[in-house]
Amino acid sequence: MALEHAILVSLLEKPGSGYELARRFERSIGYFWTATHQQIYRVLKRMEDDGWVDARTVPQQGRPDKKEYSVADLGRAALSSWLHDPIEPESVRHDLAVKIRGAAFDDPVALIREVERHRQAHRDRLARYLAGEARDFAAPDSSAPDPAPPDAERELQHVVLRGGIAYERMMIDWLDDVLATLAGFGPDR
Amino acid sequence: MALEHAILVSLLEKPGSGYELARRFERSIGYFWTATHQQIYRVLKRMEDDGWVDARTVPQQGRPDKKEYSVADLGRAALSSWLHDPIEPESVRHDLAVKIRGAAFDDPVALIREVERHRQAHRDRLARYLAGEARDFAAPDSSAPDPAPPDAERELQHVVLRGGIAYERMMIDWLDDVLATLAGFGPDR
DNA sequence: AGGGCCATGTAATAAGTTACATGATTGT
DNA sequence: ACAATCATGTAACTTATTACATGGCCCT
């Protein structure tokens, strides 16, 4: 499983509490991994027991204390070992595709609204990703005399974000195709 | 969860045994849903208990008997009700993306082989899908005097397959992008 | 004789979801 | 007063994965 590894990567990028991790999983990490806070707290505790992460309590003003986690040597080693282990290309799970094929045995036209909802959700996500890209990865000024050396962390974050963007674009195009197909069974033909 | 519904759709398309379903999940259904035989047998049993499917034992020559399942009225109703229920746009889980961001804290160049393996797996899948499309959904002869009426089952299967094809193409392009990015951290620069 | 396919399952473990629970602060 | 946000967690339940298990037929 990769939740532990996703947490390690996120903590290496920046230490934080379980709550903060949960928020990151809602945002930037959300386009390649999801997890709820319950799951994160449970895994975090196990990782602390296993010595993969260190915790320290940070007092705050006007807010409850938080436990800030950072990656320990053992965690770094575990991540490295996982990175060198080949994994199988992951399998997809598309509820919506099941619905589309199932619609043949029900009312295909009734599915149009649902597909439109999904299309809108993907358009929203695409807009968020593009805004994030413009904010965090603006094109460097090529006329600048001193181009920065390649920063692995930043460039790898960017290429993963470009994957999210490509995915959302593909989905929007495909859902347009689905809508055109569903319209072919419309009441007026 | 949609495994039960995926099974219902598959059995509506064609009745079959647990074993046959497992093979379909490896093939055509595999590009939008995966399940192992263990899972399928367990769910199938529950569905039989709930009266969603009927089973009959089919004796075979030179092979063990099989239990052929088909969808009962209750199952059809359950599918229909699920189809009319909105679902949330699904969340993605990409182990490989975790690895790519994690590589910033290890050796990015070491990841190249892994990414290449994945790229090849997606190329293989794309080739399989395209072959399946050519076999099952050849373009109709537009000069034929009597164009067949739209067949919902067939057209919906086709549009889902086109989704699988679009997904694989997107992944291949993205992995090319990832490889180009990783090469930027090569030993010779 | 050995490997692969057909066919069905159980058992144990891991992972993920949903519901419940608490309690302070900040904004409306 | 009420809702939202910060912050952490437990408990119960559902799903999914991995390993184990059986047994006959077909082909080489």
CSV table of C-alpha atoms (C1' of nucleotides) in Angstrom, one decimal:
chain,number,residue,atom,x,y,z
A,1,MET,CA,0.0,0.0,0.0
A,2,ALA,CA,1.1,3.5,-0.7
A,3,LEU,CA,-0.6,5.7,1.8
A,4,GLU,CA,2.3,5.4,4.2
A,5,HIS,CA,4.6,6.4,1.3
A,6,ALA,CA,2.4,9.2,0.2
A,7,ILE,CA,2.6,10.5,3.8
A,8,LEU,CA,6.4,10.2,3.9
A,9,VAL,CA,6.7,12.1,0.7
A,10,SER,CA,4.4,14.8,1.9
A,11,LEU,CA,6.3,15.1,5.3
A,12,LEU,CA,9.6,15.3,3.4
A,13,GLU,CA,8.3,18.1,1.4
A,14,LYS,CA,7.1,19.8,4.6
A,15,PRO,CA,6.6,18.5,8.2
A,16,GLY,CA,3.1,18.9,9.5
A,17,SER,CA,0.3,17.5,11.7
A,18,GLY,CA,-2.2,14.9,10.9
A,19,TYR,CA,-4.8,17.6,10.3
A,20,GLU,CA,-2.5,19.5,8.0
A,21,LEU,CA,-1.8,16.3,6.1
A,22,ALA,CA,-5.5,15.7,5.7
A,23,ARG,CA,-5.9,19.2,4.1
A,24,ARG,CA,-3.0,18.5,1.8
A,25,PHE,CA,-4.7,15.3,0.7
A,26,GLU,CA,-7.7,17.3,-0.1
A,27,ARG,CA,-5.7,19.7,-2.2
A,28,SER,CA,-2.4,19.2,-4.0
A,29,ILE,CA,-2.0,15.5,-3.2
A,30,GLY,CA,-5.6,14.9,-4.0
A,31,TYR,CA,-5.0,14.5,-7.7
A,32,PHE,CA,-3.0,11.3,-7.2
A,33,TRP,CA,-4.0,10.1,-3.8
A,34,THR,CA,-6.9,10.5,-1.4
A,35,ALA,CA,-7.3,9.8,2.3
A,36,THR,CA,-9.5,10.9,5.1
A,37,HIS,CA,-8.2,12.2,8.4
A,38,GLN,CA,-9.3,9.1,10.2
A,39,GLN,CA,-7.1,7.0,8.0
A,40,ILE,CA,-4.2,9.4,8.3
A,41,TYR,CA,-4.3,9.4,12.1
A,42,ARG,CA,-4.3,5.7,12.2
A,43,VAL,CA,-1.4,5.2,9.8
A,44,LEU,CA,0.5,8.1,11.4
A,45,LYS,CA,0.3,6.4,14.8
A,46,ARG,CA,1.5,3.1,13.3
A,47,MET,CA,4.4,4.9,11.6
A,48,GLU,CA,5.3,6.6,14.8
A,49,ASP,CA,5.3,3.2,16.6
A,50,ASP,CA,7.5,1.8,13.9
A,51,GLY,CA,9.9,4.7,14.2
A,52,TRP,CA,9.3,6.0,10.6
A,53,VAL,CA,8.4,9.4,11.8
A,54,ASP,CA,9.2,11.6,14.8
A,55,ALA,CA,6.5,13.7,16.5
A,56,ARG,CA,6.8,16.8,18.6
A,57,THR,CA,4.1,18.8,20.2
A,58,VAL,CA,3.8,22.4,19.1
A,59,PRO,CA,1.8,24.7,21.3
A,60,GLN,CA,-0.2,27.3,19.5
A,61,GLN,CA,-2.0,30.5,20.5
A,62,GLY,CA,-5.8,30.4,20.3
A,63,ARG,CA,-5.7,26.9,18.9
A,64,PRO,CA,-5.3,23.4,20.2
A,65,ASP,CA,-1.7,22.1,20.3
A,66,LYS,CA,-0.7,20.1,17.3
A,67,LYS,CA,1.6,17.1,16.9
A,68,GLU,CA,4.0,18.0,14.1
A,69,TYR,CA,5.5,14.9,12.4
A,70,SER,CA,8.7,14.8,10.5
A,71,VAL,CA,10.4,11.9,8.7
A,72,ALA,CA,12.9,9.8,10.7
A,73,ASP,CA,15.8,7.9,9.2
A,74,LEU,CA,13.9,4.7,9.3
A,75,GLY,CA,11.1,6.3,7.3
A,76,ARG,CA,13.5,7.7,4.8
A,77,ALA,CA,15.0,4.2,4.3
A,78,ALA,CA,11.5,2.6,4.0
A,79,LEU,CA,10.6,5.1,1.3
A,80,SER,CA,13.9,4.6,-0.6
A,81,SER,CA,13.4,0.8,-0.5
A,82,TRP,CA,9.8,1.2,-1.8
A,83,LEU,CA,11.0,3.5,-4.6
A,84,HIS,CA,13.4,0.8,-5.8
A,85,ASP,CA,10.7,-1.9,-5.7
A,86,PRO,CA,8.8,-2.2,-9.0
A,87,ILE,CA,5.1,-1.8,-8.7
A,88,GLU,CA,2.4,-3.1,-11.1
A,89,PRO,CA,0.7,-0.5,-13.3
A,90,GLU,CA,-2.4,0.3,-11.3
A,91,SER,CA,-5.8,-0.9,-12.2
A,92,VAL,CA,-8.6,1.6,-12.8
A,93,ARG,CA,-12.0,1.8,-11.1
A,94,HIS,CA,-14.6,3.8,-12.9
A,95,ASP,CA,-18.1,3.7,-11.4
A,96,LEU,CA,-19.3,5.9,-14.1
A,97,ALA,CA,-18.2,3.5,-16.9
A,98,VAL,CA,-20.1,0.8,-15.1
A,99,LYS,CA,-23.2,3.0,-15.1
A,100,ILE,CA,-22.7,3.9,-18.8
A,101,ARG,CA,-22.6,0.2,-19.9
A,102,GLY,CA,-25.5,-0.5,-17.4
A,103,ALA,CA,-27.6,2.2,-19.0
A,104,ALA,CA,-28.2,0.0,-22.0
A,105,PHE,CA,-30.5,-2.1,-19.7
A,106,ASP,CA,-32.3,0.9,-18.3
A,107,ASP,CA,-32.9,4.4,-19.7
A,108,PRO,CA,-29.8,5.8,-21.4
A,109,VAL,CA,-31.2,9.3,-21.6
A,110,ALA,CA,-31.7,9.4,-17.8
A,111,LEU,CA,-28.0,9.2,-17.5
A,112,ILE,CA,-27.3,12.5,-19.3
A,113,ARG,CA,-27.7,14.7,-16.2
A,114,GLU,CA,-25.4,12.5,-14.2
A,115,VAL,CA,-22.7,12.6,-16.9
A,116,GLU,CA,-23.1,16.4,-17.1
A,117,ARG,CA,-22.5,16.7,-13.4
A,118,HIS,CA,-19.3,14.7,-13.6
A,119,ARG,CA,-18.2,16.7,-16.6
A,120,GLN,CA,-18.7,19.9,-14.5
A,121,ALA,CA,-16.8,18.4,-11.6
A,122,HIS,CA,-13.8,17.7,-13.9
A,123,ARG,CA,-14.0,21.2,-15.4
A,124,ASP,CA,-13.8,22.6,-11.9
A,125,ARG,CA,-10.9,20.5,-11.0
A,126,LEU,CA,-9.1,21.4,-14.2
A,127,ALA,CA,-9.6,25.1,-13.4
A,128,ARG,CA,-8.1,24.6,-9.9
A,129,TYR,CA,-5.1,22.7,-11.3
A,130,LEU,CA,-4.5,25.4,-13.9
A,131,ALA,CA,-4.7,28.1,-11.3
A,132,GLY,CA,-2.3,26.2,-9.1
A,133,GLU,CA,0.1,25.8,-12.0
A,134,ALA,CA,0.0,29.4,-12.9
A,135,ARG,CA,0.6,30.3,-9.2
A,136,ASP,CA,3.4,27.9,-8.4
A,137,PHE,CA,5.1,27.1,-11.7
A,138,ALA,CA,5.1,30.3,-13.7
A,139,ALA,CA,7.4,30.0,-16.7
A,140,PRO,CA,10.8,31.3,-15.9
A,141,ASP,CA,11.9,34.4,-17.6
A,142,SER,CA,14.2,33.1,-20.4
A,143,SER,CA,15.9,36.4,-20.8
A,144,ALA,CA,17.1,36.3,-17.3
A,145,PRO,CA,20.9,36.1,-17.2
A,146,ASP,CA,21.1,33.5,-14.5
A,147,PRO,CA,18.7,30.5,-15.1
A,148,ALA,CA,18.2,28.6,-11.9
A,149,PRO,CA,19.6,25.1,-11.8
A,150,PRO,CA,16.9,22.3,-12.1
A,151,ASP,CA,15.2,21.8,-8.7
A,152,ALA,CA,14.2,18.2,-8.6
A,153,GLU,CA,11.5,18.6,-6.0
A,154,ARG,CA,9.8,21.5,-7.9
A,155,GLU,CA,10.1,20.0,-11.3
A,156,LEU,CA,8.8,16.6,-10.2
A,157,GLN,CA,5.8,18.3,-8.5
A,158,HIS,CA,5.2,20.1,-11.7
A,159,VAL,CA,5.3,17.0,-13.9
A,160,VAL,CA,2.8,15.2,-11.6
A,161,LEU,CA,0.5,18.3,-11.7
A,162,ARG,CA,0.7,18.2,-15.5
A,163,GLY,CA,-0.4,14.6,-15.3
A,164,GLY,CA,-3.5,15.7,-13.3
A,165,ILE,CA,-4.2,18.4,-15.9
A,166,ALA,CA,-3.9,15.9,-18.7
A,167,TYR,CA,-6.2,13.5,-16.9
A,168,GLU,CA,-8.9,16.1,-16.4
A,169,ARG,CA,-8.7,17.2,-20.0
A,170,MET,CA,-9.0,13.7,-21.2
A,171,MET,CA,-12.0,13.1,-19.0
A,172,ILE,CA,-13.8,16.2,-20.2
A,173,ASP,CA,-13.2,15.2,-23.8
A,174,TRP,CA,-14.4,11.7,-23.2
A,175,LEU,CA,-17.5,12.8,-21.3
A,176,ASP,CA,-18.4,15.0,-24.3
A,177,ASP,CA,-18.1,11.9,-26.4
A,178,VAL,CA,-20.3,10.0,-23.9
A,179,LEU,CA,-22.9,12.8,-24.0
A,180,ALA,CA,-23.0,12.8,-27.8
A,181,THR,CA,-23.5,9.1,-27.7
A,182,LEU,CA,-26.3,9.2,-25.1
A,183,ALA,CA,-28.0,12.0,-27.1
A,184,GLY,CA,-28.2,9.5,-30.0
A,185,PHE,CA,-30.9,7.6,-28.1
A,186,GLY,CA,-32.8,10.8,-27.4
A,187,PRO,CA,-36.7,10.9,-27.5
A,188,ASP,CA,-36.7,12.9,-30.7
A,189,ARG,CA,-35.3,10.3,-33.1
B,1,MET,CA,-19.6,0.1,-4.0
B,2,ALA,CA,-20.0,-1.0,-7.6
B,3,LEU,CA,-18.6,-4.5,-7.9
B,4,GLU,CA,-22.0,-5.9,-7.5
B,5,HIS,CA,-23.3,-3.6,-10.1
B,6,ALA,CA,-20.4,-4.3,-12.5
B,7,ILE,CA,-21.3,-8.0,-12.1
B,8,LEU,CA,-25.0,-7.3,-12.8
B,9,VAL,CA,-24.1,-5.4,-16.0
B,10,SER,CA,-21.8,-8.2,-17.1
B,11,LEU,CA,-24.4,-10.9,-16.4
B,12,LEU,CA,-27.1,-8.8,-18.3
B,13,GLU,CA,-24.8,-8.6,-21.2
B,14,LYS,CA,-24.3,-12.4,-21.0
B,15,PRO,CA,-24.9,-14.9,-18.2
B,16,GLY,CA,-21.9,-16.8,-16.9
B,17,SER,CA,-20.1,-18.5,-14.1
B,18,GLY,CA,-17.9,-16.9,-11.4
B,19,TYR,CA,-14.9,-18.1,-13.3
B,20,GLU,CA,-16.1,-16.7,-16.5
B,21,LEU,CA,-16.8,-13.4,-14.8
B,22,ALA,CA,-13.2,-13.3,-13.4
B,23,ARG,CA,-11.9,-13.7,-17.0
B,24,ARG,CA,-14.1,-11.0,-18.3
B,25,PHE,CA,-12.8,-8.8,-15.5
B,26,GLU,CA,-9.3,-9.5,-16.7
B,27,ARG,CA,-10.3,-8.5,-20.2
B,28,SER,CA,-13.0,-6.2,-21.5
B,29,ILE,CA,-14.3,-5.1,-18.1
B,30,GLY,CA,-10.7,-4.7,-16.9
B,31,TYR,CA,-10.4,-1.2,-18.3
B,32,PHE,CA,-12.9,0.2,-16.0
B,33,TRP,CA,-13.2,-2.3,-13.1
B,34,THR,CA,-10.9,-5.0,-11.6
B,35,ALA,CA,-11.7,-7.8,-9.3
B,36,THR,CA,-10.1,-11.1,-8.5
B,37,HIS,CA,-12.0,-14.4,-8.5
B,38,GLN,CA,-12.0,-14.6,-4.7
B,39,GLN,CA,-13.9,-11.4,-4.5
B,40,ILE,CA,-16.3,-12.3,-7.3
B,41,TYR,CA,-17.2,-15.7,-5.7
B,42,ARG,CA,-17.9,-14.0,-2.4
B,43,VAL,CA,-20.0,-11.2,-3.8
B,44,LEU,CA,-21.8,-13.7,-6.1
B,45,LYS,CA,-22.8,-15.8,-3.2
B,46,ARG,CA,-24.2,-12.8,-1.3
B,47,MET,CA,-26.1,-11.7,-4.4
B,48,GLU,CA,-27.6,-15.2,-4.7
B,49,ASP,CA,-28.6,-15.1,-1.1
B,50,ASP,CA,-30.2,-11.7,-1.7
B,51,GLY,CA,-32.1,-13.0,-4.7
B,52,TRP,CA,-30.3,-10.6,-7.1
B,53,VAL,CA,-29.2,-13.5,-9.3
B,54,ASP,CA,-30.3,-17.0,-10.2
B,55,ALA,CA,-27.9,-19.9,-10.4
B,56,ARG,CA,-28.2,-23.1,-12.3
B,57,THR,CA,-25.7,-25.9,-12.5
B,58,VAL,CA,-24.5,-26.6,-16.0
B,59,PRO,CA,-22.8,-30.0,-16.5
B,60,GLN,CA,-19.9,-30.0,-19.0
B,61,GLN,CA,-18.0,-32.7,-20.8
B,62,GLY,CA,-14.3,-33.0,-19.7
B,63,ARG,CA,-14.6,-30.1,-17.4
B,64,PRO,CA,-16.0,-29.5,-13.9
B,65,ASP,CA,-19.6,-28.4,-13.7
B,66,LYS,CA,-20.1,-24.7,-13.6
B,67,LYS,CA,-22.7,-22.6,-11.9
B,68,GLU,CA,-24.1,-20.3,-14.4
B,69,TYR,CA,-25.6,-17.1,-13.0
B,70,SER,CA,-28.2,-14.8,-14.5
B,71,VAL,CA,-29.8,-11.6,-13.3
B,72,ALA,CA,-33.1,-12.0,-11.4
B,73,ASP,CA,-35.8,-9.3,-11.2
B,74,LEU,CA,-34.5,-8.1,-7.9
B,75,GLY,CA,-31.1,-7.6,-9.3
B,76,ARG,CA,-32.4,-5.7,-12.3
B,77,ALA,CA,-34.3,-3.5,-9.9
B,78,ALA,CA,-31.2,-3.0,-7.7
B,79,LEU,CA,-29.2,-2.0,-10.8
B,80,SER,CA,-31.9,0.4,-12.0
B,81,SER,CA,-32.1,2.1,-8.6
B,82,TRP,CA,-28.3,2.5,-8.4
B,83,LEU,CA,-28.3,3.9,-11.9
B,84,HIS,CA,-30.7,6.6,-10.8
B,85,ASP,CA,-28.6,7.4,-7.7
B,86,PRO,CA,-26.0,10.1,-8.3
B,87,ILE,CA,-22.4,9.1,-7.4
B,88,GLU,CA,-19.5,11.3,-6.6
B,89,PRO,CA,-16.8,11.7,-9.3
B,90,GLU,CA,-14.3,9.1,-8.2
B,91,SER,CA,-10.9,9.8,-6.7
B,92,VAL,CA,-7.8,8.7,-8.3
B,93,ARG,CA,-5.0,6.6,-6.7
B,94,HIS,CA,-1.7,6.7,-8.6
B,95,ASP,CA,1.1,4.9,-6.9
B,96,LEU,CA,3.4,6.0,-9.7
B,97,ALA,CA,2.8,9.7,-9.0
B,98,VAL,CA,3.7,9.1,-5.4
B,99,LYS,CA,6.9,7.6,-6.5
B,100,ILE,CA,7.7,10.4,-8.9
B,101,ARG,CA,7.3,13.1,-6.2
B,102,GLY,CA,9.2,10.8,-3.8
B,103,ALA,CA,12.1,10.5,-6.2
B,104,ALA,CA,13.1,14.1,-5.4
B,105,PHE,CA,14.3,12.7,-2.0
B,106,ASP,CA,16.1,9.7,-3.5
B,107,ASP,CA,17.6,9.1,-7.0
B,108,PRO,CA,15.4,10.5,-9.7
B,109,VAL,CA,17.4,8.8,-12.4
B,110,ALA,CA,16.8,5.4,-10.8
B,111,LEU,CA,13.1,5.8,-11.5
B,112,ILE,CA,13.6,5.9,-15.3
B,113,ARG,CA,13.4,2.2,-15.8
B,114,GLU,CA,10.3,1.9,-13.7
B,115,VAL,CA,8.6,4.6,-15.7
B,116,GLU,CA,9.6,2.9,-18.9
B,117,ARG,CA,8.1,-0.3,-17.7
B,118,HIS,CA,4.8,1.4,-17.0
B,119,ARG,CA,4.9,3.1,-20.3
B,120,GLN,CA,5.3,-0.2,-22.1
B,121,ALA,CA,2.4,-1.7,-20.1
B,122,HIS,CA,0.2,1.1,-21.2
B,123,ARG,CA,1.3,0.7,-24.8
B,124,ASP,CA,0.5,-3.0,-24.6
B,125,ARG,CA,-2.9,-2.2,-23.2
B,126,LEU,CA,-3.6,0.4,-25.9
B,127,ALA,CA,-2.7,-2.1,-28.6
B,128,ARG,CA,-5.1,-4.6,-27.1
B,129,TYR,CA,-7.9,-2.1,-26.9
B,130,LEU,CA,-7.3,-0.9,-30.5
B,131,ALA,CA,-7.4,-4.5,-31.7
B,132,GLY,CA,-10.6,-5.1,-29.8
B,133,GLU,CA,-12.1,-2.0,-31.3
B,134,ALA,CA,-11.2,-3.0,-34.8
B,135,ARG,CA,-12.6,-6.5,-34.2
B,136,ASP,CA,-15.9,-5.6,-32.5
B,137,PHE,CA,-16.7,-2.1,-33.7
B,138,ALA,CA,-15.6,-1.8,-37.3
B,139,ALA,CA,-17.0,1.3,-39.0
B,140,PRO,CA,-20.2,0.5,-40.7
B,141,ASP,CA,-20.3,0.7,-44.5
B,142,SER,CA,-21.9,4.1,-45.0
B,143,SER,CA,-22.9,3.2,-48.6
B,144,ALA,CA,-25.1,0.4,-47.3
B,145,PRO,CA,-28.7,1.2,-48.1
B,146,ASP,CA,-30.1,0.1,-44.8
B,147,PRO,CA,-28.1,1.6,-41.8
B,148,ALA,CA,-28.8,-0.5,-38.7
B,149,PRO,CA,-30.7,1.4,-36.0
B,150,PRO,CA,-28.6,2.5,-33.0
B,151,ASP,CA,-28.0,-0.5,-30.7
B,152,ALA,CA,-27.7,1.0,-27.2
B,153,GLU,CA,-25.7,-2.0,-25.7
B,154,ARG,CA,-23.2,-2.0,-28.5
B,155,GLU,CA,-22.7,1.8,-28.7
B,156,LEU,CA,-22.4,2.2,-25.0
B,157,GLN,CA,-19.8,-0.6,-24.9
B,158,HIS,CA,-18.0,1.2,-27.7
B,159,VAL,CA,-18.0,4.6,-26.0
B,160,VAL,CA,-16.6,3.1,-22.8
B,161,LEU,CA,-13.9,1.4,-24.8
B,162,ARG,CA,-13.0,4.7,-26.4
B,163,GLY,CA,-12.6,6.0,-22.9
B,164,GLY,CA,-10.1,3.2,-22.1
B,165,ILE,CA,-8.2,4.1,-25.3
B,166,ALA,CA,-8.2,7.8,-24.5
B,167,TYR,CA,-6.9,7.0,-21.0
B,168,GLU,CA,-4.0,4.8,-22.3
B,169,ARG,CA,-3.0,7.5,-24.9
B,170,MET,CA,-3.0,10.2,-22.2
B,171,MET,CA,-0.9,8.0,-19.9
B,172,ILE,CA,1.6,7.2,-22.6
B,173,ASP,CA,2.0,10.9,-23.5
B,174,TRP,CA,2.3,11.9,-19.8
B,175,LEU,CA,4.9,9.2,-19.1
B,176,ASP,CA,6.9,10.6,-22.0
B,177,ASP,CA,6.7,13.9,-20.3
B,178,VAL,CA,7.9,12.3,-17.0
B,179,LEU,CA,10.8,10.6,-18.8
B,180,ALA,CA,11.9,13.8,-20.4
B,181,THR,CA,11.7,15.5,-16.9
B,182,LEU,CA,13.7,12.7,-15.2
B,183,ALA,CA,16.3,12.8,-18.0
B,184,GLY,CA,16.9,16.4,-17.0
B,185,PHE,CA,18.5,15.2,-13.8
B,186,GLY,CA,20.8,12.8,-15.8
B,187,PRO,CA,24.4,12.1,-14.7
B,188,ASP,CA,25.8,14.1,-17.7
B,189,ARG,CA,24.6,17.5,-16.7
C,1,DA,C1',5.7,-36.7,-15.3
C,2,DG,C1',4.9,-31.9,-15.3
C,3,DG,C1',2.7,-27.6,-16.5
C,4,DG,C1',-1.3,-25.1,-17.7
C,5,DC,C1',-6.2,-24.4,-17.8
C,6,DC,C1',-10.9,-25.0,-15.9
C,7,DA,C1',-13.6,-24.4,-11.7
C,8,DT,C1',-14.6,-23.5,-7.0
C,9,DG,C1',-13.8,-22.0,-2.7
C,10,DT,C1',-11.8,-20.8,2.6
C,11,DA,C1',-9.0,-18.1,5.9
C,12,DA,C1',-6.3,-14.4,7.4
C,13,DT,C1',-4.9,-9.9,6.9
C,14,DA,C1',-4.8,-5.2,5.3
C,15,DA,C1',-7.0,-1.1,3.8
C,16,DG,C1',-10.7,2.0,3.5
C,17,DT,C1',-15.3,4.1,4.8
C,18,DT,C1',-18.8,5.9,7.9
C,19,DA,C1',-20.5,7.3,12.1
C,20,DC,C1',-19.6,9.0,16.5
C,21,DA,C1',-17.1,12.0,19.9
C,22,DT,C1',-14.9,16.1,22.1
C,23,DG,C1',-13.7,20.9,22.8
C,24,DA,C1',-11.8,25.4,22.0
C,25,DT,C1',-11.8,29.7,19.0
C,26,DT,C1',-13.4,32.9,15.4
C,27,DG,C1',-16.7,35.1,12.7
C,28,DT,C1',-21.7,36.4,11.6
D,1,DA,C1',-26.8,32.0,19.5
D,2,DC,C1',-24.9,29.3,15.6
D,3,DA,C1',-21.9,27.7,12.2
D,4,DA,C1',-17.3,27.0,10.7
D,5,DT,C1',-12.5,26.0,11.4
D,6,DC,C1',-8.7,23.8,14.0
D,7,DA,C1',-7.3,19.6,16.1
D,8,DT,C1',-7.4,14.8,17.5
D,9,DG,C1',-9.2,10.6,18.0
D,10,DT,C1',-12.3,5.7,18.7
D,11,DA,C1',-15.4,2.1,17.0
D,12,DA,C1',-17.9,-0.5,13.9
D,13,DC,C1',-18.2,-2.0,9.5
D,14,DT,C1',-17.3,-3.0,4.6
D,15,DT,C1',-14.0,-4.0,0.9
D,16,DA,C1',-10.0,-5.8,-1.1
D,17,DT,C1',-5.8,-8.5,-1.2
D,18,DT,C1',-2.8,-12.5,-0.4
D,19,DA,C1',-2.1,-17.1,0.6
D,20,DC,C1',-3.7,-21.6,0.8
D,21,DA,C1',-6.5,-25.6,-0.9
D,22,DT,C1',-8.5,-29.1,-4.0
D,23,DG,C1',-9.1,-31.8,-8.1
D,24,DG,C1',-9.7,-33.3,-12.9
D,25,DC,C1',-8.6,-32.8,-17.8
D,26,DC,C1',-5.4,-31.8,-21.8
D,27,DC,C1',-1.2,-31.4,-24.0
D,28,DT,C1',3.8,-32.3,-24.6
